[in-house]
Coordinates of C-alpha atoms and ligand atoms in Angstrom, one line a residue:
M1 CA 88.2 139.7 121.6
S2 CA 85.4 139.7 119.0
L3 CA 84.0 136.5 117.7
A4 CA 84.8 135.5 114.1
V5 CA 83.0 136.3 110.9
G6 CA 80.0 134.0 110.3
L7 CA 79.8 132.5 113.8
D8 CA 77.3 133.9 116.2
E9 CA 77.2 133.7 119.9
G10 CA 74.2 131.3 119.5
L11 CA 76.4 128.7 117.7
V12 CA 79.1 128.9 120.4
A13 CA 76.4 128.4 123.0
E14 CA 75.1 125.4 121.2
L15 CA 78.6 123.9 120.9
S16 CA 79.1 124.6 124.6
A17 CA 75.9 122.8 125.3
I18 CA 77.4 119.7 123.5
V19 CA 80.9 119.5 125.0
G20 CA 80.7 122.0 127.9
P21 CA 82.0 125.6 127.9
D22 CA 85.5 124.6 128.9
R23 CA 86.0 122.7 125.7
V24 CA 85.0 125.5 123.4
R25 CA 87.7 128.1 122.8
T26 CA 87.3 131.4 120.9
D27 CA 90.3 133.2 122.2
A28 CA 93.0 134.2 119.8
G29 CA 95.7 132.1 121.4
A30 CA 93.8 128.8 121.2
R31 CA 92.9 129.5 117.5
L32 CA 96.4 130.7 116.5
A33 CA 98.1 127.7 118.1
R34 CA 96.0 125.4 115.9
T35 CA 96.3 127.1 112.6
R36 CA 99.6 126.1 111.3
V37 CA 101.6 122.9 110.8
P38 CA 105.4 122.4 111.1
A39 CA 106.1 122.8 107.4
P40 CA 107.1 126.3 106.3
F41 CA 104.1 128.5 106.1
P42 CA 103.4 131.9 104.6
V43 CA 103.5 133.6 108.0
H44 CA 102.4 136.9 106.5
R45 CA 99.2 135.2 105.5
W46 CA 98.6 133.3 108.8
R47 CA 95.4 135.2 109.6
E48 CA 93.7 134.0 106.5
H49 CA 93.7 130.5 107.9
L50 CA 92.4 131.0 111.4
P51 CA 89.4 128.8 112.6
Q52 CA 86.7 130.9 114.2
V53 CA 86.3 128.4 117.1
V54 CA 88.2 125.5 118.5
V55 CA 86.2 122.6 120.0
L56 CA 87.7 119.7 122.0
P57 CA 85.3 116.7 121.8
H58 CA 86.0 113.5 123.9
T59 CA 83.3 111.1 122.6
T60 CA 81.9 109.9 119.3
E61 CA 78.5 111.2 120.4
E62 CA 79.9 114.7 120.9
V63 CA 81.5 114.6 117.4
S64 CA 78.2 113.4 115.9
A65 CA 76.2 116.3 117.6
I66 CA 78.8 118.9 116.5
L67 CA 78.7 117.7 112.8
A68 CA 74.9 117.6 112.7
L69 CA 74.9 121.2 114.0
A70 CA 77.6 122.4 111.6
N71 CA 75.9 120.6 108.7
E72 CA 72.6 122.4 109.5
R73 CA 74.4 125.8 109.8
R74 CA 76.8 125.1 106.8
V75 CA 79.9 125.8 108.9
P76 CA 83.2 124.2 107.8
V77 CA 84.7 121.6 110.2
V78 CA 88.4 120.7 110.1
A79 CA 89.8 117.9 112.2
R80 CA 93.3 118.3 113.8
A81 CA 95.2 115.4 115.3
G82 CA 98.9 115.9 116.2
G83 CA 99.1 118.8 113.7
T84 CA 102.3 117.3 112.2
G85 CA 100.9 116.9 108.7
L86 CA 103.2 118.5 106.1
T87 CA 100.7 119.3 103.4
D88 CA 98.5 121.7 105.3
G89 CA 95.7 119.1 105.7
A90 CA 94.7 120.3 109.2
V91 CA 95.0 124.0 108.3
P92 CA 91.5 125.5 108.0
E93 CA 91.3 126.8 104.4
H94 CA 88.0 128.6 105.1
G95 CA 87.9 129.0 108.9
G96 CA 85.0 127.5 110.7
I97 CA 85.1 125.0 113.6
L98 CA 88.5 123.3 114.3
L99 CA 88.0 120.0 116.1
D100 CA 91.0 119.2 118.2
M101 CA 90.9 115.4 118.5
K102 CA 93.6 115.0 121.2
G103 CA 90.8 114.3 123.8
F104 CA 90.4 110.8 122.2
G105 CA 93.5 109.6 124.0
Q106 CA 92.2 106.4 125.4
I107 CA 93.3 102.8 124.8
Y108 CA 89.9 101.0 125.0
E109 CA 91.0 97.4 124.5
I110 CA 94.0 95.2 123.8
D111 CA 92.9 91.9 122.4
P112 CA 95.9 89.5 122.4
L113 CA 94.0 86.6 121.0
R114 CA 93.0 88.5 117.8
R115 CA 96.1 90.6 118.0
T116 CA 94.3 93.9 117.9
A117 CA 94.1 97.1 119.9
T118 CA 91.1 99.5 119.8
V119 CA 92.1 103.0 120.6
G120 CA 90.9 106.6 120.4
V121 CA 92.2 108.6 117.5
G122 CA 94.1 110.8 119.9
V123 CA 96.5 108.0 120.8
N124 CA 100.0 108.0 119.2
M125 CA 102.2 105.1 118.4
L126 CA 104.8 105.6 121.1
K127 CA 102.1 105.6 123.9
L128 CA 100.4 102.6 122.3
N129 CA 103.6 100.6 122.1
E130 CA 104.4 101.4 125.8
A131 CA 101.0 99.8 126.7
L132 CA 101.5 96.8 124.4
A133 CA 105.0 95.9 125.6
P134 CA 103.8 93.8 128.6
F135 CA 101.8 91.7 126.1
G136 CA 104.8 91.0 123.9
L137 CA 103.0 92.8 121.1
F138 CA 103.7 96.0 119.0
Y139 CA 102.0 98.3 116.5
P140 CA 104.5 98.8 113.7
D141 CA 103.4 102.1 112.2
D142 CA 106.8 103.9 112.5
P143 CA 106.9 107.3 110.8
A144 CA 109.7 109.7 111.7
S145 CA 106.9 111.6 113.6
Y146 CA 106.3 108.5 115.7
P147 CA 106.2 110.3 119.1
T148 CA 104.0 113.2 117.9
S149 CA 101.5 112.2 115.2
L150 CA 98.3 110.6 116.2
V151 CA 96.3 107.6 114.9
G152 CA 93.5 109.8 113.5
G153 CA 96.0 111.9 111.6
R154 CA 97.7 108.7 110.3
I155 CA 94.3 107.7 108.7
G156 CA 93.7 111.3 107.4
T157 CA 97.0 111.2 105.6
S158 CA 97.4 107.5 104.8
G159 CA 100.8 107.6 106.4
W160 CA 103.9 105.8 105.5
S161 CA 106.0 103.7 107.9
L162 CA 109.8 103.5 107.9
I163 CA 109.6 99.8 108.5
G164 CA 106.7 99.4 106.1
A165 CA 108.6 97.0 103.8
R166 CA 108.3 94.4 106.6
F167 CA 105.0 95.3 108.3
G168 CA 103.0 97.4 105.9
H169 CA 101.9 101.0 106.2
T170 CA 99.1 102.8 108.0
R171 CA 96.5 101.6 105.5
D172 CA 97.5 98.0 106.1
L173 CA 97.7 98.3 109.8
V174 CA 94.3 100.0 110.4
L175 CA 91.6 97.3 110.4
S176 CA 88.5 99.5 110.9
F177 CA 87.3 102.7 112.6
L178 CA 84.2 104.5 113.7
C179 CA 83.6 107.4 111.5
V180 CA 81.2 110.3 111.9
L181 CA 79.8 111.5 108.5
A182 CA 79.0 115.1 107.7
D183 CA 75.3 114.8 108.8
G184 CA 76.3 113.3 112.2
R185 CA 75.7 109.6 111.2
V186 CA 78.1 107.2 112.8
V187 CA 79.3 104.3 110.6
R188 CA 82.0 101.7 110.9
I189 CA 84.5 101.8 108.1
G190 CA 86.5 98.7 107.5
D191 CA 87.1 95.9 105.1
G192 CA 83.6 94.4 105.2
G193 CA 81.7 94.4 108.5
G194 CA 83.9 92.6 111.1
P195 CA 85.8 95.2 113.1
K196 CA 88.9 93.0 113.5
I197 CA 89.0 91.4 110.0
S198 CA 91.8 92.3 107.5
K199 CA 90.4 90.8 104.4
S200 CA 86.7 90.6 103.3
S201 CA 85.0 90.4 99.9
T202 CA 81.6 91.7 101.1
G203 CA 80.9 94.9 99.2
L204 CA 83.4 97.7 98.3
S205 CA 86.5 98.3 100.3
L206 CA 85.5 101.5 102.0
K207 CA 88.5 101.4 104.2
Q208 CA 90.9 102.2 101.4
L209 CA 88.6 105.0 100.2
F210 CA 88.9 106.6 103.6
M211 CA 92.6 106.3 104.0
G212 CA 94.2 109.6 103.1
H213 CA 91.0 111.6 102.7
Q214 CA 92.4 114.5 104.8
G215 CA 89.2 114.8 106.9
T216 CA 87.1 115.5 103.8
L217 CA 84.8 112.4 104.1
G218 CA 84.2 112.1 107.8
I219 CA 85.8 112.3 111.2
A220 CA 87.3 109.1 112.7
T221 CA 86.9 108.6 116.4
E222 CA 87.8 105.1 117.5
V223 CA 90.2 102.8 115.6
T224 CA 91.0 99.1 115.7
L225 CA 94.6 98.3 114.8
K226 CA 96.5 95.2 113.8
L227 CA 99.3 94.1 116.1
Y228 CA 102.4 92.0 115.6
P229 CA 104.6 90.0 118.0
K230 CA 107.3 92.4 119.2
P231 CA 110.6 91.6 117.3
E232 CA 113.4 90.4 119.5
A233 CA 116.1 92.1 117.5
E234 CA 116.7 95.2 115.3
L235 CA 119.7 95.4 113.1
S236 CA 120.6 98.5 111.2
L237 CA 123.5 98.7 108.7
F238 CA 124.8 101.9 107.0
W239 CA 127.2 101.9 104.0
G240 CA 129.0 104.8 102.3
F241 CA 129.5 105.0 98.5
A242 CA 131.6 107.4 96.4
R243 CA 128.9 107.5 93.7
Y244 CA 125.2 108.1 94.0
E245 CA 124.5 105.8 91.1
D246 CA 126.3 102.9 92.8
A247 CA 124.4 103.5 96.0
H248 CA 121.2 103.6 94.0
Q249 CA 121.9 100.2 92.5
C250 CA 122.8 98.8 96.0
V251 CA 119.3 99.7 97.5
D252 CA 117.7 97.8 94.6
A253 CA 119.9 94.8 95.2
L254 CA 119.2 94.8 99.0
A255 CA 115.5 95.2 98.5
G256 CA 115.4 92.5 95.9
A257 CA 117.4 89.9 97.9
G258 CA 114.3 88.3 99.3
V259 CA 115.4 88.5 102.9
A260 CA 112.3 88.0 105.1
T261 CA 113.4 90.2 107.9
F262 CA 114.2 93.2 105.6
A263 CA 112.2 96.1 106.9
G264 CA 113.4 98.8 104.5
A265 CA 116.4 100.4 102.7
V266 CA 117.2 104.1 102.5
L267 CA 119.2 106.0 100.0
F268 CA 120.8 109.4 100.8
D269 CA 122.0 111.4 97.7
E270 CA 125.1 113.5 97.5
A271 CA 123.3 116.7 98.4
K272 CA 121.9 115.0 101.5
V273 CA 125.3 113.7 102.6
A274 CA 126.8 117.2 102.0
Y275 CA 124.1 118.8 104.1
L276 CA 124.6 116.2 106.9
R277 CA 128.3 116.6 106.8
R278 CA 127.9 120.4 106.9
D279 CA 125.3 120.6 109.7
D280 CA 125.0 117.3 111.5
E281 CA 127.6 116.4 114.1
A282 CA 127.1 112.6 113.5
Y283 CA 128.1 112.8 109.9
I284 CA 131.0 115.4 110.1
P285 CA 133.7 112.7 110.8
Q286 CA 132.8 110.8 107.6
P287 CA 135.7 110.7 105.1
A288 CA 135.3 112.9 102.1
S289 CA 135.1 109.8 99.9
V290 CA 131.6 109.0 101.3
R291 CA 129.3 110.9 99.0
S292 CA 126.1 108.8 99.1
V293 CA 124.8 106.6 101.9
V294 CA 122.7 103.4 101.9
C295 CA 121.0 102.1 105.1
T296 CA 119.0 99.0 105.8
A297 CA 117.1 97.8 108.9
L298 CA 116.1 94.2 109.7
Y299 CA 113.6 93.1 112.4
G300 CA 112.9 89.6 113.8
W301 CA 114.4 87.0 116.0
E302 CA 118.1 87.5 116.7
D303 CA 119.3 84.5 114.8
E304 CA 117.3 85.2 111.6
V305 CA 118.2 88.9 111.7
R306 CA 121.9 88.0 111.9
A307 CA 121.7 85.6 109.0
G308 CA 119.7 88.2 106.9
G309 CA 122.2 90.9 107.8
R310 CA 125.2 88.8 106.7
R311 CA 123.6 88.3 103.3
L312 CA 122.8 92.0 102.9
W313 CA 126.3 92.9 104.1
R314 CA 127.8 90.7 101.3
I315 CA 125.6 92.3 98.7
A316 CA 126.5 95.9 99.8
A317 CA 130.3 95.0 100.0
D318 CA 130.2 93.4 96.5
L319 CA 128.7 96.6 95.1
G320 CA 131.5 98.8 96.7
G321 CA 129.7 99.8 99.9
R322 CA 131.9 100.7 102.9
Y323 CA 130.4 100.0 106.3
L324 CA 130.1 103.3 108.3
G325 CA 130.5 101.6 111.7
D326 CA 128.2 100.7 114.5
E327 CA 128.1 104.3 115.9
I328 CA 126.5 105.7 112.8
S329 CA 124.5 102.6 111.9
Q330 CA 122.9 102.1 115.3
G331 CA 122.9 105.8 116.3
D332 CA 121.4 107.2 113.2
W333 CA 118.7 104.6 113.0
A334 CA 117.9 105.0 116.7
S335 CA 117.5 108.8 116.2
R336 CA 115.2 108.4 113.2
H337 CA 112.2 109.8 115.3
D338 CA 113.9 112.9 116.5
R339 CA 116.6 114.1 114.1
Y340 CA 114.0 116.1 112.1
A341 CA 113.7 118.4 115.0
T342 CA 117.2 119.6 114.5
P343 CA 117.2 121.2 111.1
L344 CA 115.8 124.5 112.3
H345 CA 118.6 126.4 110.6
G346 CA 120.0 126.5 107.1
R347 CA 122.5 128.5 105.1
R348 CA 122.3 131.4 102.8
L349 CA 124.4 131.4 99.6
D350 CA 127.4 133.0 101.4
G351 CA 127.2 130.3 104.1
T352 CA 125.7 132.5 106.8
V353 CA 123.5 130.5 109.2
V354 CA 119.8 131.7 109.5
P355 CA 116.7 130.2 111.1
M356 CA 114.9 128.0 108.6
G357 CA 111.8 125.8 108.6
W358 CA 111.8 122.3 107.0
H359 CA 109.7 121.7 103.9
C360 CA 109.6 118.1 102.7
E361 CA 108.2 117.4 99.2
D362 CA 107.5 113.7 98.9
A363 CA 106.7 111.6 95.8
A364 CA 106.1 107.9 95.0
L365 CA 108.5 106.7 92.3
N366 CA 109.8 103.5 90.8
H367 CA 113.4 102.6 91.4
P368 CA 114.7 103.3 87.9
E369 CA 113.4 106.9 87.9
I370 CA 114.9 108.0 91.2
V371 CA 118.3 109.4 90.0
S372 CA 116.9 111.4 87.1
V373 CA 114.0 112.8 89.2
T374 CA 116.1 113.9 92.1
R375 CA 118.6 115.6 89.8
Q376 CA 115.8 117.5 88.2
W377 CA 114.4 118.5 91.6
H378 CA 117.8 119.8 92.7
A379 CA 117.9 122.0 89.5
I380 CA 114.5 123.5 90.4
V381 CA 115.6 124.3 94.0
E382 CA 118.9 125.7 92.7
E383 CA 117.1 128.1 90.4
L384 CA 114.9 129.2 93.3
R385 CA 117.9 129.7 95.5
R386 CA 119.6 131.7 92.8
R387 CA 116.6 134.1 92.6
Y388 CA 115.9 134.3 96.3
D389 CA 118.5 133.8 99.1
A390 CA 115.9 132.4 101.5
F391 CA 116.0 128.8 100.4
D392 CA 118.4 126.0 101.1
D393 CA 118.7 122.5 99.5
W394 CA 118.9 119.8 102.2
G395 CA 119.2 117.0 99.8
T396 CA 117.0 113.9 99.0
F397 CA 116.1 110.6 100.6
A398 CA 114.6 107.6 99.0
Y399 CA 113.0 104.8 101.1
T400 CA 111.7 101.4 99.9
S401 CA 107.9 101.4 100.1
A402 CA 107.2 97.7 99.9
D403 CA 109.3 94.5 100.3
T404 CA 109.5 94.2 96.5
G405 CA 111.9 97.2 96.5
V406 CA 110.6 98.5 93.2
D407 CA 108.7 101.5 94.4
Y408 CA 109.9 104.2 96.7
L409 CA 109.0 107.2 98.8
V410 CA 111.4 109.9 97.5
E411 CA 111.6 113.3 99.2
I412 CA 113.5 116.5 98.7
D413 CA 114.1 118.5 101.9
V414 CA 114.1 122.3 101.4
G415 CA 115.0 124.8 104.1
I416 CA 113.0 128.0 104.0
W417 CA 113.7 131.2 105.9
E418 CA 110.1 131.9 106.7
Q419 CA 110.5 135.2 108.4
V420 CA 111.6 137.0 105.2
L421 CA 109.0 135.4 102.9
D422 CA 106.8 137.9 101.1
D423 CA 104.2 137.3 98.4
G424 CA 106.7 137.2 95.6
M425 CA 108.9 134.6 97.3
W426 CA 105.9 132.6 98.4
D427 CA 104.5 132.5 94.8
A428 CA 107.9 131.5 93.5
W429 CA 108.0 128.7 96.1
V430 CA 104.5 127.5 95.1
E431 CA 105.6 127.5 91.5
A432 CA 108.7 125.4 92.4
K433 CA 106.5 122.9 94.2
R434 CA 104.3 122.6 91.1
A435 CA 107.4 121.9 89.0
I436 CA 108.6 119.3 91.5
A437 CA 105.2 117.6 91.5
R438 CA 105.1 117.7 87.6
V439 CA 108.6 116.0 87.4
A440 CA 107.3 113.1 89.6
V441 CA 104.1 112.7 87.7
G442 CA 105.9 113.0 84.3
A443 CA 108.2 110.1 85.5
G444 CA 105.2 107.8 86.0
G445 CA 105.1 108.5 89.7
S446 CA 102.7 110.1 92.1
I447 CA 102.9 113.5 93.8
S448 CA 102.9 111.9 97.3
A449 CA 103.5 108.6 99.0
C450 CA 102.4 109.6 102.4
H451 CA 101.6 113.3 103.1
G452 CA 98.8 113.8 100.5
A453 CA 98.8 116.6 98.0
C454 CA 96.4 119.2 99.2
R455 CA 98.8 122.1 99.6
A456 CA 99.3 125.1 97.2
G457 CA 101.5 124.0 94.4
D458 CA 101.0 120.2 94.7
V459 CA 97.2 120.4 94.6
D460 CA 97.3 122.1 91.2
V461 CA 98.9 119.0 89.6
V462 CA 96.4 116.6 91.2
P463 CA 94.0 116.7 88.1
E464 CA 97.0 115.9 85.9
E465 CA 97.9 112.9 87.9
L466 CA 94.4 111.5 88.6
E467 CA 92.8 112.5 85.3
G468 CA 89.3 111.1 85.1
S469 CA 89.3 109.5 88.5
L470 CA 89.3 112.9 90.2
A471 CA 85.6 113.3 89.0
I472 CA 84.8 110.0 90.7
M473 CA 86.4 111.3 93.9
D474 CA 84.5 114.5 93.6
A475 CA 81.2 112.6 93.2
I476 CA 81.9 110.5 96.3
E477 CA 82.8 113.5 98.4
E478 CA 79.6 115.3 97.2
A479 CA 77.4 112.3 98.1
L480 CA 78.9 112.0 101.6
D481 CA 79.1 115.7 102.3
P482 CA 76.5 117.5 100.2
H483 CA 77.0 120.8 101.9
G484 CA 80.8 120.6 101.6
I485 CA 81.4 121.3 105.3
L486 CA 84.2 118.8 105.8
N487 CA 87.6 120.5 105.3
P488 CA 86.4 122.4 102.2
G489 CA 89.1 123.4 99.7
K490 CA 91.3 120.3 100.1
Y491 CA 91.9 118.3 97.0
H492 CA 89.9 120.9 95.0
F493 CA 86.7 119.8 96.8
R494 CA 84.2 122.7 96.9
K495 CA 86.8 125.3 96.6
G496 CA 85.4 128.4 98.2
N497 CA 81.9 127.0 98.5
V498 CA 81.4 127.9 102.1
F499 CA 82.0 131.2 103.8
Q500 CA 85.4 133.0 103.9
G501 CA 86.4 134.0 107.3
G502 CA 89.4 133.9 109.6
Q503 CA 89.9 137.3 111.0
L504 CA 90.9 137.9 114.6
Ligands
FAD601 C1 109.3 115.5 112.0 C2 108.3 114.9 111.1 C3 108.5 113.7 110.5 C4 107.5 113.1 109.7 N1 107.7 111.8 109.2 C5 106.8 111.2 108.5 C6 106.9 109.8 108.1 O1 108.0 109.2 108.3 N2 105.9 109.2 107.5 C7 104.7 109.9 107.3 O2 103.7 109.3 106.8 N3 104.5 111.1 107.7 C8 105.5 111.8 108.3 N4 105.3 113.1 108.7 C9 104.1 113.8 108.4 C10 103.0 113.6 109.5 O3 103.5 113.3 110.7 C11 102.0 112.6 109.0 O4 101.3 113.2 107.9 C12 100.9 112.2 110.1 O5 100.2 111.2 109.6 C13 100.0 113.4 110.5 O6 99.4 113.0 111.7 P1 98.8 114.1 112.7 O7 98.3 113.3 113.8 O8 99.8 115.1 113.0 O9 97.7 114.7 111.8 P2 97.3 116.2 111.5 O10 98.4 116.9 110.8 O11 96.6 116.8 112.6 O12 96.1 115.9 110.4 C14 96.4 115.3 109.1 C15 95.2 115.2 108.2 O13 94.3 114.3 108.8 C16 93.0 114.9 109.1 N5 92.6 114.3 110.3 C17 93.1 114.4 111.6 N6 92.4 113.7 112.4 C18 91.4 113.1 111.8 C19 90.3 112.3 112.2 N7 90.1 111.9 113.4 N8 89.4 111.9 111.2 C20 89.5 112.4 109.9 N9 90.6 113.1 109.5 C21 91.5 113.5 110.4 C22 93.3 116.4 109.2 O14 92.2 117.2 108.9 C23 94.4 116.5 108.2 O15 93.8 116.7 106.9 C24 106.3 113.7 109.5 C25 106.1 115.0 110.0 C26 107.1 115.6 110.8 C27 106.8 116.9 111.4

């Protein structure tokens, strides 16, 4: 197998000298396996995104030496953590070196007194919580990808947690981290200098700047995280509604009730319920009158959770909610980390089942805008579906983002029959994504609440959303990475500045 365009044997030898030959891979299998992410992908264009070489570092010193070398040679470097990102953040736009960060899988320290854990970026939340359980502590970053996404990727995307209304999101839970800059310098990024401090007023808050940078500003290696006492009880309650508008009002009332143990509320629209009833065994027995669903989850001591739950129950019942029973309420909430693995099929217009991948377009919206935006999104997907029988509408979700309940992560799930995609369909899909993003921004929202917006379609609307502040971001990126080697092409940074490559 020939080596990739732009990378000579000399560079591979130098990389091997840093990490050892076993952790430098140039074979097609290793590179192909790390090219794509789970979201539907233009399979016919897969080769355009191949890294030339995969490197598996295990220490900060190794990452520092790799970046210094890449900077000197002007070779792109893309960090990949769990590879579960849904906006192509870890996909090498311009080839180069792919840094697979899974080798940073160590838990370095659990500090019960300061309630922190210091871990390698290759650790994930499930493994960390297993280690924390004996201390009566837990790390409450709880995405649906909880068992598979890694701490480094959570920083790269500024992830969103299903229980964030009670405990905050990744950006609140990461206290500080070691970060290797493009030239190989190692710095600590936090809120001021103290590695375990959550609020400082010394200087600028660099931590927020680095949350969600998609590997464009530096590579994180070692992270210090904030811990909480492990809650004694979890209570999840699901209610069915005949009308989406009533369910929409209900989530607002639940989130605004001021219940301290409230960890989040979720709203499923009619299209989501129809999809679940059609293709998800758990929902099939629901009576036809259930057309929209509201769920809430509470965490805390058993007595306070019961009291909070009673109050929320009264609110939902007064607004016409019908309790869906313990089986759905507890079962669906318990399966929140694995049910996304199931929608690997969808339906064509005639109802035929075909293999489909899951695309999730997420936006940040205020509560009053949710119904109108989701209806406009469905119209966009419907039009796409009418033109090409390779797309399926899997409905929308809205999740409270903060305890105020006034802003939400709202997503539309679209099934895509990837195998039949050609350039025409792919372009139509990218145009639809652009339209979906424009609807969110036009409603005063943001393109993304957790995944970032660096994928074809969404990224085109970023200048419209950020207006003048994009120039500030650009200047910061240029100051930290003057040769544009870190994940070039993402967020418009240095589009095409470095070499094009990626052939097998
Ligand atoms: C089934 C499923 C459910 C999901 N549910 C949620 C959810 O509920 N909430 C949510 O927020 N997301 C969710 N996601 C999206 C995804 O899991 C998150 O975006 C996650 O944060 C990505 O983590 P990762 O480890 O897979 O990162 P990757 O996809 O590998 O990388 C993500 C970005 O971070 C960069 N990066 C990776 N490591 C580093 C590092 N060490 N330093 C600097 N940059 C780095 C990469 O270059 C890339 O740009 C879901 C995805 C799936 C497949």
